[in-house]
CSV table of C-alpha atoms and ligand atoms in Angstrom, one decimal:
chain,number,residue,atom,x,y,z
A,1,UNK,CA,10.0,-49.9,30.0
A,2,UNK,CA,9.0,-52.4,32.7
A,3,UNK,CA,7.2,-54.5,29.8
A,4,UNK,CA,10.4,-55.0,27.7
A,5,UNK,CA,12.5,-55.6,30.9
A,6,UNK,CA,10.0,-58.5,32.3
A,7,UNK,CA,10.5,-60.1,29.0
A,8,UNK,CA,14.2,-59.8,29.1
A,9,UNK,CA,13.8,-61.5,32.3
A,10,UNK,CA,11.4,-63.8,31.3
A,11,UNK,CA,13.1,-65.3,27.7
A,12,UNK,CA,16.3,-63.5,27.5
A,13,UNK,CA,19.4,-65.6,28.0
A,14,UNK,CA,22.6,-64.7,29.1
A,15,UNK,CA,25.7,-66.2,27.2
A,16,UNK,CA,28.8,-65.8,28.6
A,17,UNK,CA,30.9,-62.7,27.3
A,18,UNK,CA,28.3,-60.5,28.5
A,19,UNK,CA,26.0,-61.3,25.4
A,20,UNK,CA,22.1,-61.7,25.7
A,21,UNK,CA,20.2,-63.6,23.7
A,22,UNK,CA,16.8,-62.2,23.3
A,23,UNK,CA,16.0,-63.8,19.4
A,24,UNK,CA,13.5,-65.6,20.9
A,25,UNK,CA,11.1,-62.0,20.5
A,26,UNK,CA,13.4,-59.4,19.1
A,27,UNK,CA,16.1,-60.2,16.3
A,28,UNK,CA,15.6,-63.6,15.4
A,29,UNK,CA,11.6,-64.3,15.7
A,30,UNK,CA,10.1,-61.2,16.5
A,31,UNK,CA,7.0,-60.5,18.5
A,32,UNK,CA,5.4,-57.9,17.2
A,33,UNK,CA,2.6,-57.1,19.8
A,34,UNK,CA,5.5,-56.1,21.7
A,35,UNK,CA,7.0,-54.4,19.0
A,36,UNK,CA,3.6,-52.4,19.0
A,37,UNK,CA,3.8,-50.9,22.8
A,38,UNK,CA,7.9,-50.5,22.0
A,39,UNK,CA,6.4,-48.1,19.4
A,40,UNK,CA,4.1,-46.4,21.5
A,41,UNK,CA,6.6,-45.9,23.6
A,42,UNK,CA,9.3,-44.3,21.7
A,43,UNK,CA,6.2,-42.3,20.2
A,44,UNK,CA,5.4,-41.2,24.3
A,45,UNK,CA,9.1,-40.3,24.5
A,46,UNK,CA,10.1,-38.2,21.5
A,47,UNK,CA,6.1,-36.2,21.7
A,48,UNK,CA,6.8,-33.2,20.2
A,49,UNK,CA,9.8,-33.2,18.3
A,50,UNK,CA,9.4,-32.7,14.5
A,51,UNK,CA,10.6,-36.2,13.1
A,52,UNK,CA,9.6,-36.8,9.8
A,53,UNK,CA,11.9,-40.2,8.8
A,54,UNK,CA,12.8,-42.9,11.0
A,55,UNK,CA,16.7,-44.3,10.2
A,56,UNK,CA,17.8,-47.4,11.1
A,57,UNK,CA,20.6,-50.4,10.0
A,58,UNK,CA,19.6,-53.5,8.6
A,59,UNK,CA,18.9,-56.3,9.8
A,60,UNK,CA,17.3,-56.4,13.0
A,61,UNK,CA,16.9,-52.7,13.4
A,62,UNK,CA,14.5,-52.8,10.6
A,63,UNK,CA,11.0,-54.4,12.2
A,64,UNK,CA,11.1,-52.0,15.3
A,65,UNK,CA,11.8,-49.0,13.5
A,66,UNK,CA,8.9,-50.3,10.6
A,67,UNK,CA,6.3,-50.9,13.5
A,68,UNK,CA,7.3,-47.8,15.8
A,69,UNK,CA,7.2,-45.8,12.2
A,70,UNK,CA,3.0,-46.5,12.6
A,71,UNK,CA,2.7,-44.7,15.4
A,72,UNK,CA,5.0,-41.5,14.1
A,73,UNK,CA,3.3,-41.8,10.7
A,74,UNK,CA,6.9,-41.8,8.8
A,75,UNK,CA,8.7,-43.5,6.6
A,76,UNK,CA,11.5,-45.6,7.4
A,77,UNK,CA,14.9,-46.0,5.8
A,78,UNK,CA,17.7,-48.2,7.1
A,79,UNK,CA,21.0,-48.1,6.4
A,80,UNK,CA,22.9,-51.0,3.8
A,81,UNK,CA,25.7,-53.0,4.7
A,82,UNK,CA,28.1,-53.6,1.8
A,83,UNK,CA,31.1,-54.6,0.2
A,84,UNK,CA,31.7,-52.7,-2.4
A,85,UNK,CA,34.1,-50.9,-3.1
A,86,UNK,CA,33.2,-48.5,-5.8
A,87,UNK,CA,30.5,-46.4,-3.8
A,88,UNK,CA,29.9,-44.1,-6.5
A,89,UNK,CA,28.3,-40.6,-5.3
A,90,UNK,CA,24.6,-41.0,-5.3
A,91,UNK,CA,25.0,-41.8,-1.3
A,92,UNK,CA,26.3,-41.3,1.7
A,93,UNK,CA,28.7,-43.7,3.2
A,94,UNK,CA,30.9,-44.6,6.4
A,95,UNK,CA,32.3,-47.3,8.0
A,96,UNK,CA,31.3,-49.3,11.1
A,97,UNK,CA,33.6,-51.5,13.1
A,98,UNK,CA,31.8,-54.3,14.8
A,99,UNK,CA,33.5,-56.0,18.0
A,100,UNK,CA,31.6,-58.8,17.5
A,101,UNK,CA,32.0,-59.8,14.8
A,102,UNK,CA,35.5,-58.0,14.5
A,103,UNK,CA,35.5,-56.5,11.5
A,104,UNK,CA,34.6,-53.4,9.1
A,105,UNK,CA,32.1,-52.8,6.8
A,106,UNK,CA,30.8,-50.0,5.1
A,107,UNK,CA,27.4,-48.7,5.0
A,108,UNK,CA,25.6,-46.7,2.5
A,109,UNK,CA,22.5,-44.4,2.6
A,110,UNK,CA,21.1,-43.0,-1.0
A,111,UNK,CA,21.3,-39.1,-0.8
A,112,UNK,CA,17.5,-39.4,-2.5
A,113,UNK,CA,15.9,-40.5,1.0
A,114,UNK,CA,18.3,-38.1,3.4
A,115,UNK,CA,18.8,-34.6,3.0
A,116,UNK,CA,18.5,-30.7,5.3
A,117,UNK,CA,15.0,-30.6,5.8
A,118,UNK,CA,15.2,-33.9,7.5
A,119,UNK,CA,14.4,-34.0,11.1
A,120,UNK,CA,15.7,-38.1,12.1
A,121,UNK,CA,14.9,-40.7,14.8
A,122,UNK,CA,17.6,-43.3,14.5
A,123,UNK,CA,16.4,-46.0,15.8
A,124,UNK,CA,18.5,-49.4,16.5
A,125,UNK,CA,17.5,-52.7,18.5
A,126,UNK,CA,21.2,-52.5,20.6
A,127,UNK,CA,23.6,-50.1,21.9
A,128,UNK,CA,26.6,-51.7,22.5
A,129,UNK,CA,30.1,-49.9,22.2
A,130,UNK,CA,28.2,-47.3,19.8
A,131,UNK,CA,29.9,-48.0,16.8
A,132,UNK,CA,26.7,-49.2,14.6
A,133,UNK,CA,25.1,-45.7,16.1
A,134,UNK,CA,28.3,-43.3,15.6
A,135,UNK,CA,28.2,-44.9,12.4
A,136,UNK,CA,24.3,-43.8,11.7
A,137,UNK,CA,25.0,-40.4,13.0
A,138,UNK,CA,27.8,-39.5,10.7
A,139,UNK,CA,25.1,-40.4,7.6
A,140,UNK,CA,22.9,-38.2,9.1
A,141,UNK,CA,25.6,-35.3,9.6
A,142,UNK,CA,26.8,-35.7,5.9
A,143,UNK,CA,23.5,-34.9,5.1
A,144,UNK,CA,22.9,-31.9,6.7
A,145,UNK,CA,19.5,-33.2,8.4
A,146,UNK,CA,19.1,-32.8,11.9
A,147,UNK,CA,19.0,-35.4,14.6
A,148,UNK,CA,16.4,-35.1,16.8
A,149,UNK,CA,17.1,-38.5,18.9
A,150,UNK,CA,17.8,-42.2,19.3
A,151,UNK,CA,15.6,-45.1,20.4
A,152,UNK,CA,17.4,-48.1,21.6
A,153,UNK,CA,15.6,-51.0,22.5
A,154,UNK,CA,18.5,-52.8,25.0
A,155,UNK,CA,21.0,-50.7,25.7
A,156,UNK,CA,24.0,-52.4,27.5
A,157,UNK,CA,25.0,-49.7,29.9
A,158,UNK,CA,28.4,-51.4,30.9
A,159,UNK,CA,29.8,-50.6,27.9
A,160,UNK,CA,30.6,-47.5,26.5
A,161,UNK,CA,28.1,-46.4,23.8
A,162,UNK,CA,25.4,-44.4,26.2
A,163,UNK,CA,28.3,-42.9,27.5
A,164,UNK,CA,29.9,-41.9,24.4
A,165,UNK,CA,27.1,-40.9,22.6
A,166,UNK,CA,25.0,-39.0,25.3
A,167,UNK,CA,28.8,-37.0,25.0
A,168,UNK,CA,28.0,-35.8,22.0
A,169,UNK,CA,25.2,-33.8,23.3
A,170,UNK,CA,22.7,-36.4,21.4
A,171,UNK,CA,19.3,-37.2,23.2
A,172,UNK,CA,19.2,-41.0,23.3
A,173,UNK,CA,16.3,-43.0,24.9
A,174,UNK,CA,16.9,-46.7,25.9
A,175,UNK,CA,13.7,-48.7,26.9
A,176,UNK,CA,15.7,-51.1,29.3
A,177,UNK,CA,19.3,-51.0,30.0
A,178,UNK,CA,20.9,-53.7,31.2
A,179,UNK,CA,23.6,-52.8,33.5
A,180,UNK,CA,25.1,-56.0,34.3
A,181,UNK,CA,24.2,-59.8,33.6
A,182,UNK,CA,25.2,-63.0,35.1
A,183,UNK,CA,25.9,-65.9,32.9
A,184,UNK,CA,25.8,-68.7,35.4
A,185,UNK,CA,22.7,-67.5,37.4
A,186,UNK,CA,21.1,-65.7,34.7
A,187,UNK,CA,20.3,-62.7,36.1
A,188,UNK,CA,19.8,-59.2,34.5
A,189,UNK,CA,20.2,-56.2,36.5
A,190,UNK,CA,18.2,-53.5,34.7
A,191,UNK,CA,19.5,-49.9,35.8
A,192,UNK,CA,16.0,-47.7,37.4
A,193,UNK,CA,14.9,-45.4,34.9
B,1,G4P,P1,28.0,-51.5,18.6
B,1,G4P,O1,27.4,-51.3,17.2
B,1,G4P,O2,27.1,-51.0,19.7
B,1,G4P,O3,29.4,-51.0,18.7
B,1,G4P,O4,28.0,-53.0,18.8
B,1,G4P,P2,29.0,-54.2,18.5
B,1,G4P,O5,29.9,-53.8,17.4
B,1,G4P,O6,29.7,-54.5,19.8
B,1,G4P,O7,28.0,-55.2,18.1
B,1,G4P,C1,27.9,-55.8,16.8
B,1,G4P,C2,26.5,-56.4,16.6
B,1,G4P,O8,26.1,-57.2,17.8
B,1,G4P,C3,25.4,-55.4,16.4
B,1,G4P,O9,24.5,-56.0,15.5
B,1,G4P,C4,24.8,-55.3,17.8
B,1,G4P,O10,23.4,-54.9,17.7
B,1,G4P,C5,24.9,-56.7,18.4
B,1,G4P,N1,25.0,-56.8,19.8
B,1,G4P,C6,25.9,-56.2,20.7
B,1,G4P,N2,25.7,-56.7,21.9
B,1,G4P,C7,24.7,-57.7,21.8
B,1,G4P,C8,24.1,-58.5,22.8
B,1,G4P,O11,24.5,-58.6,24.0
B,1,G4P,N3,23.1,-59.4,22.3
B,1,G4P,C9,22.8,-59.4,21.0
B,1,G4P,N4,21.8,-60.2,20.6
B,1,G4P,N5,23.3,-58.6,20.1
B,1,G4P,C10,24.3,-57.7,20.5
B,1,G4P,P3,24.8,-56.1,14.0
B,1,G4P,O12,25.9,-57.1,13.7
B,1,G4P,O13,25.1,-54.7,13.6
B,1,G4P,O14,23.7,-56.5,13.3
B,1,G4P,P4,22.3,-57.2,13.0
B,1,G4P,O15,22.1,-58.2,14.0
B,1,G4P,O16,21.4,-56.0,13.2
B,1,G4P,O17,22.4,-57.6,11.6
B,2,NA,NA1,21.5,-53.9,15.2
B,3,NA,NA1,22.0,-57.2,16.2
């Protein structure tokens, strides 16, 4: 999506370790006109298919999946990061390792807002190593819905998520992927889609 990838360029910043920066319109402050055509666009992509609920993971999945959810008229439920240990069985649970921010946490869905007549669009703001995503998937597998894609806002193609979850046979749909940055010039190299 040439609009998200001139912003990128435009007020994403490249931190050394191969992170960008982009809370300047996406995670952080968000701007939501462009939020609006991100919608649109993962509407444009997934035309057809029968989703009824949008999944995502809090926190900055949540306001792209809430304002891409206007355009498929759905409603939205995102994932909860927690600590506790007692999950009792009134949800679905996994656990997601971040790299990052090197740790594990679990993550909890209430089987009330899941279940098999469920037809999913997970959508996240990242794709990274996958593990956030893999983590989303298995929720949605536990509850016997079906998963009819992914929308990703920034997809990192250099590392291994795409890969590993395109694998799995899952349709995913980035709307830039950055293929490689450089920290001391500040470039992105977007892959052509
Ligand atoms: P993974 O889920 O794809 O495996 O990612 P990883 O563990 O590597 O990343 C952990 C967190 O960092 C995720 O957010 C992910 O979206 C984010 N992230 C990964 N690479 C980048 C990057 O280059 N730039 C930015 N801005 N974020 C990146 P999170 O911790 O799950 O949460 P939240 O921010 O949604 O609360
Ligand atoms: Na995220
Ligand atoms: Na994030």
């Amino acid at each position: 999506m040439k609009l998200l990838e001139e912003r990128i360029r435009k007020d994403g910043i490249v931190k050394p370790g191969n992170v960008l920066k982009v809370d300047s319109f996406l995670n952080h402050q968000m701007d939501i006109e462009l939020f609006s055509e991100m919608g649109k666009e993962f509407k444009r992509l997934y035309e057809g298919c029968p989703i009824n609920k949008i999944l995502t993971i809090e926190a900055s999945g949540i306001g792209i999946a809430c304002i891409a959810a206007q355009y498929f008229h759905v409603p939205v439920v995102f994932a909860k990061k927690t600590q506790s240990i007692n999950l009792d069985g009134d949800v679905y649970s996994t656990k997601i390792q971040s790299f990052t921010h090197r740790r594990i946490y679990d993550v909890i869905v209430s089987k009330k807002f899941l279940s098999p007549e469920d037809h999913v669009l997970i959508i996240d703001d990242f794709l990274a190593n996958g593990c956030a995503l893999e983590g989303l998937i298995d929720i949605v597998k536990s509850s016997g819905a079906t998963i009819e894609g992914v929308g990703i806002a920034i997809e990192k193609g250099f590392q291994k998520g795409g890969d590993l979850i395109r694998g799995k046979g899952i349709r995913v749909e980035s709307l830039a992927i950055v293929d490689g940055m450089n920290a001391e010039t500040g470039e992105v190299f977007f892959r052509e889609q």
